[in-house]
Amino acid sequence: MKIRITRFAPHQNAKVIAVLMALSSLLFVMPMWLVMVLFPVVEGQARPAAGMFLLFPVMYLVLGYLMVALACWLYNLVCRYVGGIEYEARSDES
């Protein structure tokens, strides 16, 4: 049976993806922060503020939400004219 997706909920999808992006960014941010804190500063070079690394997950959260909400809105607009994403599904009759 073919099923067509005719609408994505922008707010709900954006919330889920934004939180996942923010949490997954911590996998990269925390080790970078730890390396920055543990290694000594070379003379003459300024060390970036440690709090700057906390900004990255927040940026991922906000920008992820906005981009996914926009993408869902555009999908909902376009699928009215060209149809939605189509996939085939079948139930296992065990």
PDB file of C-alpha atoms in Angstrom:
ATOM      1  CA  MET A   1       0.000   0.000   0.000  1.00  0.00           C
ATOM      2  CA  LYS A   2       1.353   3.401  -0.959  1.00  0.00           C
ATOM      3  CA  ILE A   3       1.071   6.163   1.600  1.00  0.00           C
ATOM      4  CA  ARG A   4       1.575   9.853   0.931  1.00  0.00           C
ATOM      5  CA  ILE A   5       2.620  12.361   3.590  1.00  0.00           C
ATOM      6  CA  THR A   6       0.507  15.449   3.035  1.00  0.00           C
ATOM      7  CA  ARG A   7       1.533  17.567   6.027  1.00  0.00           C
ATOM      8  CA  PHE A   8       4.342  17.889   8.561  1.00  0.00           C
ATOM      9  CA  ALA A   9       3.590  19.695  11.835  1.00  0.00           C
ATOM     10  CA  PRO A  10       6.212  22.489  11.792  1.00  0.00           C
ATOM     11  CA  HIS A  11       6.253  23.257  15.528  1.00  0.00           C
ATOM     12  CA  GLN A  12       6.375  19.655  16.752  1.00  0.00           C
ATOM     13  CA  ASN A  13       8.991  18.510  14.245  1.00  0.00           C
ATOM     14  CA  ALA A  14      11.097  21.619  14.848  1.00  0.00           C
ATOM     15  CA  LYS A  15      11.019  21.079  18.635  1.00  0.00           C
ATOM     16  CA  VAL A  16      12.164  17.482  18.369  1.00  0.00           C
ATOM     17  CA  ILE A  17      14.950  18.109  15.856  1.00  0.00           C
ATOM     18  CA  ALA A  18      16.170  21.254  17.663  1.00  0.00           C
ATOM     19  CA  VAL A  19      16.519  19.420  20.978  1.00  0.00           C
ATOM     20  CA  LEU A  20      18.273  16.503  19.271  1.00  0.00           C
ATOM     21  CA  MET A  21      20.667  18.899  17.534  1.00  0.00           C
ATOM     22  CA  ALA A  22      21.457  20.740  20.776  1.00  0.00           C
ATOM     23  CA  LEU A  23      22.087  17.501  22.669  1.00  0.00           C
ATOM     24  CA  SER A  24      24.200  16.001  19.895  1.00  0.00           C
ATOM     25  CA  SER A  25      26.280  19.185  19.663  1.00  0.00           C
ATOM     26  CA  LEU A  26      27.337  18.530  23.245  1.00  0.00           C
ATOM     27  CA  LEU A  27      29.222  15.469  21.960  1.00  0.00           C
ATOM     28  CA  PHE A  28      31.571  17.870  20.170  1.00  0.00           C
ATOM     29  CA  VAL A  29      31.435  20.889  22.454  1.00  0.00           C
ATOM     30  CA  MET A  30      32.300  19.178  25.736  1.00  0.00           C
ATOM     31  CA  PRO A  31      35.557  17.589  24.499  1.00  0.00           C
ATOM     32  CA  MET A  32      36.579  20.884  22.848  1.00  0.00           C
ATOM     33  CA  TRP A  33      35.897  22.738  26.080  1.00  0.00           C
ATOM     34  CA  LEU A  34      37.822  20.154  28.110  1.00  0.00           C
ATOM     35  CA  VAL A  35      40.848  20.375  25.789  1.00  0.00           C
ATOM     36  CA  MET A  36      40.774  24.162  25.944  1.00  0.00           C
ATOM     37  CA  VAL A  37      40.655  24.184  29.735  1.00  0.00           C
ATOM     38  CA  LEU A  38      43.330  21.523  30.273  1.00  0.00           C
ATOM     39  CA  PHE A  39      45.976  22.733  27.821  1.00  0.00           C
ATOM     40  CA  PRO A  40      48.128  25.701  28.816  1.00  0.00           C
ATOM     41  CA  VAL A  41      47.865  29.027  27.052  1.00  0.00           C
ATOM     42  CA  VAL A  42      50.691  29.923  24.682  1.00  0.00           C
ATOM     43  CA  GLU A  43      52.198  33.291  25.534  1.00  0.00           C
ATOM     44  CA  GLY A  44      50.894  36.074  23.365  1.00  0.00           C
ATOM     45  CA  GLN A  45      47.717  34.220  22.387  1.00  0.00           C
ATOM     46  CA  ALA A  46      44.370  34.974  23.892  1.00  0.00           C
ATOM     47  CA  ARG A  47      42.256  32.075  25.114  1.00  0.00           C
ATOM     48  CA  PRO A  48      38.627  32.168  24.019  1.00  0.00           C
ATOM     49  CA  ALA A  49      36.150  32.426  26.846  1.00  0.00           C
ATOM     50  CA  ALA A  50      35.033  29.038  28.128  1.00  0.00           C
ATOM     51  CA  GLY A  51      31.449  30.263  28.161  1.00  0.00           C
ATOM     52  CA  MET A  52      31.610  30.631  24.390  1.00  0.00           C
ATOM     53  CA  PHE A  53      31.376  26.852  24.100  1.00  0.00           C
ATOM     54  CA  LEU A  54      28.039  26.935  25.898  1.00  0.00           C
ATOM     55  CA  LEU A  55      26.763  29.185  23.161  1.00  0.00           C
ATOM     56  CA  PHE A  56      27.086  26.476  20.494  1.00  0.00           C
ATOM     57  CA  PRO A  57      24.308  24.160  21.801  1.00  0.00           C
ATOM     58  CA  VAL A  58      22.019  27.188  22.191  1.00  0.00           C
ATOM     59  CA  MET A  59      22.770  28.262  18.623  1.00  0.00           C
ATOM     60  CA  TYR A  60      22.080  24.729  17.380  1.00  0.00           C
ATOM     61  CA  LEU A  61      18.792  24.727  19.299  1.00  0.00           C
ATOM     62  CA  VAL A  62      17.569  28.059  17.938  1.00  0.00           C
ATOM     63  CA  LEU A  63      18.807  27.685  14.362  1.00  0.00           C
ATOM     64  CA  GLY A  64      17.730  24.036  14.222  1.00  0.00           C
ATOM     65  CA  TYR A  65      14.227  24.994  15.301  1.00  0.00           C
ATOM     66  CA  LEU A  66      13.979  27.821  12.777  1.00  0.00           C
ATOM     67  CA  MET A  67      15.338  25.803   9.849  1.00  0.00           C
ATOM     68  CA  VAL A  68      13.152  22.737  10.478  1.00  0.00           C
ATOM     69  CA  ALA A  69      10.038  24.863  11.008  1.00  0.00           C
ATOM     70  CA  LEU A  70      10.775  26.676   7.746  1.00  0.00           C
ATOM     71  CA  ALA A  71      11.422  23.404   5.909  1.00  0.00           C
ATOM     72  CA  CYS A  72       8.138  21.899   7.182  1.00  0.00           C
ATOM     73  CA  TRP A  73       6.230  25.028   6.234  1.00  0.00           C
ATOM     74  CA  LEU A  74       7.722  24.959   2.734  1.00  0.00           C
ATOM     75  CA  TYR A  75       6.965  21.249   2.393  1.00  0.00           C
ATOM     76  CA  ASN A  76       3.341  21.835   3.388  1.00  0.00           C
ATOM     77  CA  LEU A  77       3.118  24.632   0.827  1.00  0.00           C
ATOM     78  CA  VAL A  78       4.717  22.701  -2.027  1.00  0.00           C
ATOM     79  CA  CYS A  79       3.015  19.353  -1.454  1.00  0.00           C
ATOM     80  CA  ARG A  80      -0.374  20.936  -2.213  1.00  0.00           C
ATOM     81  CA  TYR A  81       0.754  21.412  -5.800  1.00  0.00           C
ATOM     82  CA  VAL A  82       3.101  18.516  -6.496  1.00  0.00           C
ATOM     83  CA  GLY A  83       1.946  15.883  -4.033  1.00  0.00           C
ATOM     84  CA  GLY A  84       3.672  14.697  -0.913  1.00  0.00           C
ATOM     85  CA  ILE A  85       6.468  12.272  -0.168  1.00  0.00           C
ATOM     86  CA  GLU A  86       5.291   8.814  -1.092  1.00  0.00           C
ATOM     87  CA  TYR A  87       6.392   5.589   0.501  1.00  0.00           C
ATOM     88  CA  GLU A  88       5.234   2.027   0.401  1.00  0.00           C
ATOM     89  CA  ALA A  89       4.238   0.138   3.523  1.00  0.00           C
ATOM     90  CA  ARG A  90       2.985  -3.332   4.189  1.00  0.00           C
ATOM     91  CA  SER A  91       1.871  -5.109   7.277  1.00  0.00           C
ATOM     92  CA  ASP A  92       3.451  -8.375   8.268  1.00  0.00           C
ATOM     93  CA  GLU A  93       0.753 -10.950   8.599  1.00  0.00           C
ATOM     94  CA  SER A  94       2.307 -13.373  11.065  1.00  0.00           C
TER      95      SER A  94
END
